[in-house]
Amino acid sequence: MPQEEDEIIRQRQRERSRMLAILLGLFVVLMFAITIAKLTVNR
Amino acid sequence: MTSVPLTRDEHLPADWRDLLALTKPRVMSLVVFTGLCGLLAAPGPVHPVLGFTAVLCIALGAGAAGALNQWYEADLDAKMKRTAKRPLPAGRMSRQTALHFGVGLGVFSVILMDLAANHLAAAVLAISILFYVLIYTVWLKRRTAQNIVIGGAAGAFPPLIGWAAVTGDVTTLPILLFAIIFLWTPPHFWALSLFVRTDYANAGVPMLPVVAGVQSTRRQILLYTLPMIAAAVAPWALGLAGWVYGIVSVILSVIFLTLAFAVFTNKATEPKSMGPEKKLFGFSILYLFGLFAALVVDRWLI
């Protein structure tokens, strides 16, 4: 595999991993907020 | 279905921007707006976090449906100028990635809706995704000129889902909101398909202008506008919405009818002379935004 293509693959993988990490972080925050909201509504 | 030939690029991991493009963000904006309006028009309180999550799920569900639509239609998209630059026909992503992304996003959106809202909202969301992918994309689009008429139901679900997320049920008003979008879809898409019909013809999609001709499509646009207007004014006429919605719906409907009549009387066959069609297509988006915004204003500010 040419070095150029290898670099593109690694760059895309890095960007996707970063994006996935951000989304997972947001998902955790959202789940926490939903849990608190449900507790508030059901009280 | 013929598959898109594999290209060297398909072996590269997809860029996240292409995954985002797969969700059709521009189409999603109208879906999110109508879903949000359905949610805000519903009686009763909704916790802001749960309301936000419900709208997020509607957006994710629409994105999933868009991704699966592009996965299935990669060969068609490659033949049309308007869609040839999408990630799949342009060879920037493998079809398998698109399939996994679409299915994963769809399942995630339904489960999250069930957790945050209720079973009914989650069920209607699941139905809307399946309807768009299986009934419209797989079954109708390539087979019949009525594809838009029946398939329009897929885009009409969001206000129903928004309403159901708040109340846990479905009453007359959300059904009327569904009917408005359902009846609005044919004139909206047929106006577009008139000036891009060559694209559809080249791709072998049996859109009405390709199958029945330009004049017949113009007549159908005018005919479908009438029940659409009846549905648009009905919430006010039945006392389900107030005077703001009544005034806005009547004014916007008169303009829509005028533009639809201009399309009906236009005899042009070349896209460059289809000014009335382009005007109607542009206004139809504003029309839907205006109706739903007026409904929310009526409920919250008056």
mmCIF file of C-alpha atoms in Angstrom:
data_model
loop_
_atom_site.group_PDB
_atom_site.id
_atom_site.type_symbol
_atom_site.label_atom_id
_atom_site.label_comp_id
_atom_site.label_asym_id
_atom_site.label_seq_id
_atom_site.Cartn_x
_atom_site.Cartn_y
_atom_site.Cartn_z
ATOM 1 C CA MET A 1 0.000 0.000 0.000
ATOM 2 C CA PRO A 2 1.479 3.399 -0.937
ATOM 3 C CA GLN A 3 2.506 5.558 2.002
ATOM 4 C CA GLU A 4 0.130 8.325 0.906
ATOM 5 C CA GLU A 5 -2.901 6.047 1.097
ATOM 6 C CA ASP A 6 -1.742 4.635 4.395
ATOM 7 C CA GLU A 7 -1.614 8.167 5.787
ATOM 8 C CA ILE A 8 -5.148 8.923 4.545
ATOM 9 C CA ILE A 9 -6.466 5.763 6.208
ATOM 10 C CA ARG A 10 -4.791 6.597 9.512
ATOM 11 C CA GLN A 11 -6.053 10.184 9.387
ATOM 12 C CA ARG A 12 -9.617 9.057 8.749
ATOM 13 C CA GLN A 13 -9.388 6.482 11.521
ATOM 14 C CA ARG A 14 -8.107 9.139 13.935
ATOM 15 C CA GLU A 15 -10.896 11.561 12.993
ATOM 16 C CA ARG A 16 -13.562 8.885 13.317
ATOM 17 C CA SER A 17 -12.227 7.736 16.678
ATOM 18 C CA ARG A 18 -12.248 11.306 17.936
ATOM 19 C CA MET A 19 -15.815 11.829 16.686
ATOM 20 C CA LEU A 20 -16.934 8.540 18.238
ATOM 21 C CA ALA A 21 -15.388 9.508 21.573
ATOM 22 C CA ILE A 22 -17.230 12.846 21.525
ATOM 23 C CA LEU A 23 -20.536 11.149 20.644
ATOM 24 C CA LEU A 24 -20.109 8.510 23.344
ATOM 25 C CA GLY A 25 -19.364 11.253 25.882
ATOM 26 C CA LEU A 26 -22.499 13.130 24.834
ATOM 27 C CA PHE A 27 -24.509 9.891 25.021
ATOM 28 C CA VAL A 28 -23.385 9.297 28.616
ATOM 29 C CA VAL A 29 -24.388 12.861 29.537
ATOM 30 C CA LEU A 30 -27.741 12.408 27.770
ATOM 31 C CA MET A 31 -28.471 9.110 29.560
ATOM 32 C CA PHE A 32 -27.655 10.739 32.887
ATOM 33 C CA ALA A 33 -29.962 13.675 32.089
ATOM 34 C CA ILE A 34 -32.766 11.321 30.967
ATOM 35 C CA THR A 35 -32.460 9.331 34.214
ATOM 36 C CA ILE A 36 -32.669 12.486 36.342
ATOM 37 C CA ALA A 37 -35.589 13.787 34.236
ATOM 38 C CA LYS A 38 -37.483 10.495 34.587
ATOM 39 C CA LEU A 39 -36.957 10.523 38.355
ATOM 40 C CA THR A 40 -38.236 14.111 38.515
ATOM 41 C CA VAL A 41 -41.293 13.364 36.367
ATOM 42 C CA ASN A 42 -42.207 10.211 38.303
ATOM 43 C CA ARG A 43 -41.830 11.828 41.713
ATOM 44 C CA MET B 1 -31.001 -3.899 -8.416
ATOM 45 C CA THR B 2 -27.644 -3.449 -10.070
ATOM 46 C CA SER B 3 -24.844 -2.693 -7.690
ATOM 47 C CA VAL B 4 -22.359 0.147 -8.042
ATOM 48 C CA PRO B 5 -18.999 -1.162 -9.215
ATOM 49 C CA LEU B 6 -16.360 -1.350 -6.529
ATOM 50 C CA THR B 7 -13.780 1.361 -6.647
ATOM 51 C CA ARG B 8 -10.416 1.602 -4.972
ATOM 52 C CA ASP B 9 -11.818 4.272 -2.608
ATOM 53 C CA GLU B 10 -14.371 1.856 -1.194
ATOM 54 C CA HIS B 11 -11.613 0.108 0.711
ATOM 55 C CA LEU B 12 -10.790 3.278 2.617
ATOM 56 C CA PRO B 13 -12.583 3.858 5.931
ATOM 57 C CA ALA B 14 -15.441 6.328 5.460
ATOM 58 C CA ASP B 15 -14.913 9.916 6.484
ATOM 59 C CA TRP B 16 -17.301 10.966 9.286
ATOM 60 C CA ARG B 17 -18.478 13.881 7.135
ATOM 61 C CA ASP B 18 -19.655 11.394 4.531
ATOM 62 C CA LEU B 19 -21.503 9.445 7.214
ATOM 63 C CA LEU B 20 -23.205 12.711 8.175
ATOM 64 C CA ALA B 21 -24.056 13.410 4.513
ATOM 65 C CA LEU B 22 -25.655 9.962 4.365
ATOM 66 C CA THR B 23 -28.332 11.165 6.794
ATOM 67 C CA LYS B 24 -29.551 13.873 4.349
ATOM 68 C CA PRO B 25 -29.222 16.771 6.836
ATOM 69 C CA ARG B 26 -31.245 19.210 4.695
ATOM 70 C CA VAL B 27 -34.245 16.884 4.491
ATOM 71 C CA MET B 28 -33.831 16.225 8.196
ATOM 72 C CA SER B 29 -34.350 19.901 9.055
ATOM 73 C CA LEU B 30 -37.986 19.845 7.875
ATOM 74 C CA VAL B 31 -38.573 16.499 9.605
ATOM 75 C CA VAL B 32 -37.121 17.805 12.877
ATOM 76 C CA PHE B 33 -39.133 21.013 12.626
ATOM 77 C CA THR B 34 -42.481 19.265 12.052
ATOM 78 C CA GLY B 35 -41.669 16.742 14.797
ATOM 79 C CA LEU B 36 -40.797 19.548 17.205
ATOM 80 C CA CYS B 37 -44.017 21.374 16.314
ATOM 81 C CA GLY B 38 -46.051 18.198 16.930
ATOM 82 C CA LEU B 39 -44.379 17.925 20.314
ATOM 83 C CA LEU B 40 -44.950 21.587 21.198
ATOM 84 C CA ALA B 41 -48.557 21.572 19.972
ATOM 85 C CA ALA B 42 -49.466 18.625 22.193
ATOM 86 C CA PRO B 43 -51.357 19.384 25.384
ATOM 87 C CA GLY B 44 -49.653 18.762 28.695
ATOM 88 C CA PRO B 45 -46.175 19.399 30.011
ATOM 89 C CA VAL B 46 -43.043 17.693 28.779
ATOM 90 C CA HIS B 47 -39.719 17.709 30.581
ATOM 91 C CA PRO B 48 -37.231 19.685 28.427
ATOM 92 C CA VAL B 49 -34.654 16.875 28.486
ATOM 93 C CA LEU B 50 -37.226 14.279 27.431
ATOM 94 C CA GLY B 51 -38.631 16.613 24.769
ATOM 95 C CA PHE B 52 -35.137 17.243 23.427
ATOM 96 C CA THR B 53 -34.415 13.512 23.376
ATOM 97 C CA ALA B 54 -37.668 12.788 21.546
ATOM 98 C CA VAL B 55 -36.792 15.333 18.835
ATOM 99 C CA LEU B 56 -33.239 13.963 18.693
ATOM 100 C CA CYS B 57 -34.666 10.462 18.154
ATOM 101 C CA ILE B 58 -36.892 11.749 15.338
ATOM 102 C CA ALA B 59 -33.784 13.298 13.734
ATOM 103 C CA LEU B 60 -31.743 10.110 14.175
ATOM 104 C CA GLY B 61 -34.592 7.995 12.808
ATOM 105 C CA ALA B 62 -34.883 10.266 9.764
ATOM 106 C CA GLY B 63 -31.106 10.071 9.335
ATOM 107 C CA ALA B 64 -31.223 6.290 9.490
ATOM 108 C CA ALA B 65 -33.993 6.177 6.883
ATOM 109 C CA GLY B 66 -31.983 8.548 4.663
ATOM 110 C CA ALA B 67 -28.858 6.404 5.016
ATOM 111 C CA LEU B 68 -30.720 3.193 4.164
ATOM 112 C CA ASN B 69 -32.385 4.944 1.232
ATOM 113 C CA GLN B 70 -28.969 5.929 -0.132
ATOM 114 C CA TRP B 71 -27.647 2.435 0.518
ATOM 115 C CA TYR B 72 -30.414 0.908 -1.596
ATOM 116 C CA GLU B 73 -30.446 3.598 -4.281
ATOM 117 C CA ALA B 74 -26.711 3.941 -4.887
ATOM 118 C CA ASP B 75 -27.149 2.784 -8.488
ATOM 119 C CA LEU B 76 -29.980 5.280 -9.133
ATOM 120 C CA ASP B 77 -28.118 8.143 -7.473
ATOM 121 C CA ALA B 78 -25.121 7.491 -9.710
ATOM 122 C CA LYS B 79 -27.296 8.137 -12.768
ATOM 123 C CA MET B 80 -28.769 11.455 -11.626
ATOM 124 C CA LYS B 81 -26.880 14.772 -11.746
ATOM 125 C CA ARG B 82 -28.578 15.938 -8.536
ATOM 126 C CA THR B 83 -27.381 12.943 -6.508
ATOM 127 C CA ALA B 84 -24.240 11.697 -8.273
ATOM 128 C CA LYS B 85 -21.927 13.408 -5.771
ATOM 129 C CA ARG B 86 -23.390 11.613 -2.736
ATOM 130 C CA PRO B 87 -20.873 9.474 -0.787
ATOM 131 C CA LEU B 88 -21.923 6.100 -2.244
ATOM 132 C CA PRO B 89 -22.194 6.907 -5.975
ATOM 133 C CA ALA B 90 -19.024 9.003 -5.705
ATOM 134 C CA GLY B 91 -17.232 5.923 -4.307
ATOM 135 C CA ARG B 92 -16.190 7.550 -1.029
ATOM 136 C CA MET B 93 -17.751 4.818 1.104
ATOM 137 C CA SER B 94 -18.545 1.105 0.875
ATOM 138 C CA ARG B 95 -22.199 0.044 0.699
ATOM 139 C CA GLN B 96 -21.690 -2.211 3.708
ATOM 140 C CA THR B 97 -20.633 0.772 5.848
ATOM 141 C CA ALA B 98 -23.780 2.633 4.790
ATOM 142 C CA LEU B 99 -25.966 -0.383 5.611
ATOM 143 C CA HIS B 100 -24.411 -0.915 9.044
ATOM 144 C CA PHE B 101 -24.603 2.798 9.825
ATOM 145 C CA GLY B 102 -28.264 3.045 8.750
ATOM 146 C CA VAL B 103 -29.459 -0.043 10.608
ATOM 147 C CA GLY B 104 -27.461 0.839 13.734
ATOM 148 C CA LEU B 105 -28.733 4.411 13.804
ATOM 149 C CA GLY B 106 -32.331 3.288 13.246
ATOM 150 C CA VAL B 107 -32.288 0.695 16.036
ATOM 151 C CA PHE B 108 -30.560 3.140 18.379
ATOM 152 C CA SER B 109 -33.127 5.887 17.712
ATOM 153 C CA VAL B 110 -36.086 3.579 18.419
ATOM 154 C CA ILE B 111 -34.594 2.172 21.646
ATOM 155 C CA LEU B 112 -33.698 5.652 22.894
ATOM 156 C CA MET B 113 -37.208 6.931 22.083
ATOM 157 C CA ASP B 114 -38.710 4.033 24.032
ATOM 158 C CA LEU B 115 -36.484 4.838 27.035
ATOM 159 C CA ALA B 116 -37.057 8.588 26.967
ATOM 160 C CA ALA B 117 -40.697 8.830 25.858
ATOM 161 C CA ASN B 118 -43.046 5.833 25.558
ATOM 162 C CA HIS B 119 -43.802 2.662 23.604
ATOM 163 C CA LEU B 120 -46.241 4.364 21.205
ATOM 164 C CA ALA B 121 -43.776 7.062 20.108
ATOM 165 C CA ALA B 122 -41.063 4.421 19.651
ATOM 166 C CA ALA B 123 -43.436 2.173 17.673
ATOM 167 C CA VAL B 124 -44.543 4.988 15.345
ATOM 168 C CA LEU B 125 -40.883 5.981 14.848
ATOM 169 C CA ALA B 126 -40.006 2.391 13.929
ATOM 170 C CA ILE B 127 -42.977 2.237 11.529
ATOM 171 C CA SER B 128 -41.937 5.511 9.873
ATOM 172 C CA ILE B 129 -38.372 4.263 9.269
ATOM 173 C CA LEU B 130 -39.588 0.910 7.925
ATOM 174 C CA PHE B 131 -42.242 2.610 5.779
ATOM 175 C CA TYR B 132 -39.704 4.926 4.160
ATOM 176 C CA VAL B 133 -37.159 2.186 3.540
ATOM 177 C CA LEU B 134 -39.321 -0.829 2.673
ATOM 178 C CA ILE B 135 -42.572 0.602 1.284
ATOM 179 C CA TYR B 136 -41.253 3.722 -0.456
ATOM 180 C CA THR B 137 -37.616 3.012 -1.347
ATOM 181 C CA VAL B 138 -37.648 -0.725 -2.001
ATOM 182 C CA TRP B 139 -41.210 -1.333 -3.155
ATOM 183 C CA LEU B 140 -42.802 1.755 -4.701
ATOM 184 C CA LYS B 141 -40.155 4.128 -6.029
ATOM 185 C CA ARG B 142 -39.004 2.063 -8.982
ATOM 186 C CA ARG B 143 -42.375 0.492 -9.736
ATOM 187 C CA THR B 144 -45.126 3.066 -9.851
ATOM 188 C CA ALA B 145 -45.800 6.728 -10.594
ATOM 189 C CA GLN B 146 -47.798 6.737 -7.354
ATOM 190 C CA ASN B 147 -44.514 6.336 -5.408
ATOM 191 C CA ILE B 148 -44.696 9.853 -4.021
ATOM 192 C CA VAL B 149 -48.408 9.659 -3.178
ATOM 193 C CA ILE B 150 -48.156 6.598 -0.913
ATOM 194 C CA GLY B 151 -44.546 7.149 0.075
ATOM 195 C CA GLY B 152 -45.456 10.623 1.296
ATOM 196 C CA ALA B 153 -46.805 8.996 4.430
ATOM 197 C CA ALA B 154 -43.241 8.304 5.568
ATOM 198 C CA GLY B 155 -42.466 12.006 5.854
ATOM 199 C CA ALA B 156 -45.800 12.690 7.539
ATOM 200 C CA PHE B 157 -45.068 10.716 10.702
ATOM 201 C CA PRO B 158 -42.822 13.190 12.645
ATOM 202 C CA PRO B 159 -45.598 15.427 14.097
ATOM 203 C CA LEU B 160 -47.467 12.264 15.085
ATOM 204 C CA ILE B 161 -44.341 10.973 16.851
ATOM 205 C CA GLY B 162 -43.740 14.319 18.576
ATOM 206 C CA TRP B 163 -47.333 14.403 19.806
ATOM 207 C CA ALA B 164 -47.259 10.766 20.943
ATOM 208 C CA ALA B 165 -43.996 11.380 22.837
ATOM 209 C CA VAL B 166 -45.805 13.933 25.022
ATOM 210 C CA THR B 167 -49.275 12.469 25.402
ATOM 211 C CA GLY B 168 -48.804 8.742 24.798
ATOM 212 C CA ASP B 169 -51.789 8.768 22.439
ATOM 213 C CA VAL B 170 -52.892 9.999 19.016
ATOM 214 C CA THR B 171 -55.948 12.251 18.583
ATOM 215 C CA THR B 172 -57.625 14.203 15.774
ATOM 216 C CA LEU B 173 -55.122 17.092 15.589
ATOM 217 C CA PRO B 174 -51.966 14.979 15.083
ATOM 218 C CA ILE B 175 -53.841 12.925 12.489
ATOM 219 C CA LEU B 176 -54.686 16.177 10.664
ATOM 220 C CA LEU B 177 -51.015 17.219 10.860
ATOM 221 C CA PHE B 178 -50.144 13.849 9.337
ATOM 222 C CA ALA B 179 -52.746 14.447 6.598
ATOM 223 C CA ILE B 180 -51.351 17.902 5.810
ATOM 224 C CA ILE B 181 -47.837 16.566 5.120
ATOM 225 C CA PHE B 182 -49.203 13.471 3.371
ATOM 226 C CA LEU B 183 -51.262 15.591 0.948
ATOM 227 C CA TRP B 184 -48.541 18.254 0.624
ATOM 228 C CA THR B 185 -45.908 15.764 -0.555
ATOM 229 C CA PRO B 186 -47.277 15.080 -4.093
ATOM 230 C CA PRO B 187 -47.540 18.739 -5.226
ATOM 231 C CA HIS B 188 -44.168 19.467 -3.598
ATOM 232 C CA PHE B 189 -42.302 16.591 -5.260
ATOM 233 C CA TRP B 190 -44.133 16.735 -8.568
ATOM 234 C CA ALA B 191 -43.198 20.440 -8.898
ATOM 235 C CA LEU B 192 -39.553 19.381 -8.429
ATOM 236 C CA SER B 193 -39.844 16.370 -10.701
ATOM 237 C CA LEU B 194 -41.200 18.553 -13.520
ATOM 238 C CA PHE B 195 -37.969 20.518 -13.866
ATOM 239 C CA VAL B 196 -35.614 17.589 -13.156
ATOM 240 C CA ARG B 197 -37.637 14.985 -15.049
ATOM 241 C CA THR B 198 -34.792 14.236 -17.476
ATOM 242 C CA ASP B 199 -32.749 13.100 -14.487
ATOM 243 C CA TYR B 200 -35.547 10.773 -13.352
ATOM 244 C CA ALA B 201 -36.116 9.511 -16.895
ATOM 245 C CA ASN B 202 -32.403 8.732 -17.352
ATOM 246 C CA ALA B 203 -32.360 6.850 -14.064
ATOM 247 C CA GLY B 204 -35.517 4.919 -14.977
ATOM 248 C CA VAL B 205 -37.555 6.206 -12.031
ATOM 249 C CA PRO B 206 -41.249 6.258 -13.004
ATOM 250 C CA MET B 207 -42.043 9.711 -11.651
ATOM 251 C CA LEU B 208 -45.374 11.111 -12.843
ATOM 252 C CA PRO B 209 -43.934 13.565 -15.434
ATOM 253 C CA VAL B 210 -41.909 10.717 -16.957
ATOM 254 C CA VAL B 211 -44.841 8.273 -17.095
ATOM 255 C CA ALA B 212 -47.910 10.492 -17.604
ATOM 256 C CA GLY B 213 -46.397 13.621 -19.151
ATOM 257 C CA VAL B 214 -45.868 17.201 -18.098
ATOM 258 C CA GLN B 215 -49.436 18.508 -18.545
ATOM 259 C CA SER B 216 -51.001 15.598 -16.685
ATOM 260 C CA THR B 217 -48.591 16.217 -13.775
ATOM 261 C CA ARG B 218 -49.545 19.892 -13.704
ATOM 262 C CA ARG B 219 -53.229 18.916 -13.508
ATOM 263 C CA GLN B 220 -52.487 16.468 -10.684
ATOM 264 C CA ILE B 221 -50.582 19.150 -8.767
ATOM 265 C CA LEU B 222 -53.629 21.422 -8.902
ATOM 266 C CA LEU B 223 -56.002 18.578 -7.957
ATOM 267 C CA TYR B 224 -53.896 17.469 -4.966
ATOM 268 C CA THR B 225 -53.609 21.063 -3.783
ATOM 269 C CA LEU B 226 -57.353 21.150 -3.030
ATOM 270 C CA PRO B 227 -57.525 18.357 -0.409
ATOM 271 C CA MET B 228 -54.193 19.599 0.973
ATOM 272 C CA ILE B 229 -55.733 23.022 1.582
ATOM 273 C CA ALA B 230 -58.804 21.410 3.167
ATOM 274 C CA ALA B 231 -56.546 19.498 5.562
ATOM 275 C CA ALA B 232 -54.474 22.622 6.272
ATOM 276 C CA VAL B 233 -57.489 24.716 7.228
ATOM 277 C CA ALA B 234 -59.277 21.884 9.077
ATOM 278 C CA PRO B 235 -57.526 22.299 12.491
ATOM 279 C CA TRP B 236 -58.870 25.858 12.674
ATOM 280 C CA ALA B 237 -62.285 25.005 11.169
ATOM 281 C CA LEU B 238 -62.739 22.181 13.700
ATOM 282 C CA GLY B 239 -61.756 24.409 16.605
ATOM 283 C CA LEU B 240 -58.505 22.527 17.285
ATOM 284 C CA ALA B 241 -56.346 25.584 16.582
ATOM 285 C CA GLY B 242 -56.846 29.305 17.170
ATOM 286 C CA TRP B 243 -57.185 32.406 15.017
ATOM 287 C CA VAL B 244 -53.457 32.849 14.342
ATOM 288 C CA TYR B 245 -53.307 29.426 12.732
ATOM 289 C CA GLY B 246 -56.600 30.138 10.929
ATOM 290 C CA ILE B 247 -55.371 33.377 9.356
ATOM 291 C CA VAL B 248 -51.910 32.008 8.470
ATOM 292 C CA SER B 249 -53.304 28.786 6.983
ATOM 293 C CA VAL B 250 -55.843 30.642 4.826
ATOM 294 C CA ILE B 251 -53.304 33.200 3.524
ATOM 295 C CA LEU B 252 -50.609 30.604 2.805
ATOM 296 C CA SER B 253 -53.153 28.288 1.173
ATOM 297 C CA VAL B 254 -54.424 31.038 -1.133
ATOM 298 C CA ILE B 255 -50.829 31.732 -2.232
ATOM 299 C CA PHE B 256 -50.204 27.985 -2.719
ATOM 300 C CA LEU B 257 -53.363 27.647 -4.819
ATOM 301 C CA THR B 258 -52.396 30.677 -6.921
ATOM 302 C CA LEU B 259 -48.938 29.200 -7.596
ATOM 303 C CA ALA B 260 -50.418 25.775 -8.336
ATOM 304 C CA PHE B 261 -52.786 27.422 -10.828
ATOM 305 C CA ALA B 262 -49.831 29.209 -12.463
ATOM 306 C CA VAL B 263 -48.164 25.808 -12.838
ATOM 307 C CA PHE B 264 -51.389 24.392 -14.310
ATOM 308 C CA THR B 265 -51.561 27.105 -16.962
ATOM 309 C CA ASN B 266 -47.842 26.919 -17.835
ATOM 310 C CA LYS B 267 -47.254 25.114 -21.133
ATOM 311 C CA ALA B 268 -43.447 25.060 -21.076
ATOM 312 C CA THR B 269 -41.659 21.766 -21.519
ATOM 313 C CA GLU B 270 -38.072 22.945 -21.010
ATOM 314 C CA PRO B 271 -36.793 23.254 -17.422
ATOM 315 C CA LYS B 272 -35.438 26.762 -18.033
ATOM 316 C CA SER B 273 -38.973 27.995 -18.757
ATOM 317 C CA MET B 274 -40.456 26.357 -15.672
ATOM 318 C CA GLY B 275 -40.424 29.420 -13.425
ATOM 319 C CA PRO B 276 -43.869 28.694 -11.897
ATOM 320 C CA GLU B 277 -42.817 25.125 -11.029
ATOM 321 C CA LYS B 278 -39.626 26.347 -9.315
ATOM 322 C CA LYS B 279 -41.607 29.007 -7.453
ATOM 323 C CA LEU B 280 -44.170 26.463 -6.261
ATOM 324 C CA PHE B 281 -41.435 24.054 -5.123
ATOM 325 C CA GLY B 282 -39.677 26.806 -3.145
ATOM 326 C CA PHE B 283 -42.894 28.140 -1.655
ATOM 327 C CA SER B 284 -44.150 24.681 -0.699
ATOM 328 C CA ILE B 285 -41.293 24.358 1.821
ATOM 329 C CA LEU B 286 -42.102 27.770 3.263
ATOM 330 C CA TYR B 287 -45.786 26.744 3.365
ATOM 331 C CA LEU B 288 -45.157 23.766 5.607
ATOM 332 C CA PHE B 289 -42.809 25.722 7.878
ATOM 333 C CA GLY B 290 -45.396 28.524 8.118
ATOM 334 C CA LEU B 291 -48.338 26.245 8.981
ATOM 335 C CA PHE B 292 -46.512 24.366 11.722
ATOM 336 C CA ALA B 293 -44.928 27.512 13.168
ATOM 337 C CA ALA B 294 -48.388 29.149 13.332
ATOM 338 C CA LEU B 295 -49.738 26.113 15.174
ATOM 339 C CA VAL B 296 -47.051 26.422 17.843
ATOM 340 C CA VAL B 297 -47.491 30.187 18.131
ATOM 341 C CA ASP B 298 -51.220 29.602 18.614
ATOM 342 C CA ARG B 299 -50.627 27.069 21.370
ATOM 343 C CA TRP B 300 -47.906 28.918 23.298
ATOM 344 C CA LEU B 301 -48.228 32.641 22.692
ATOM 345 C CA ILE B 302 -51.932 33.349 22.285
#
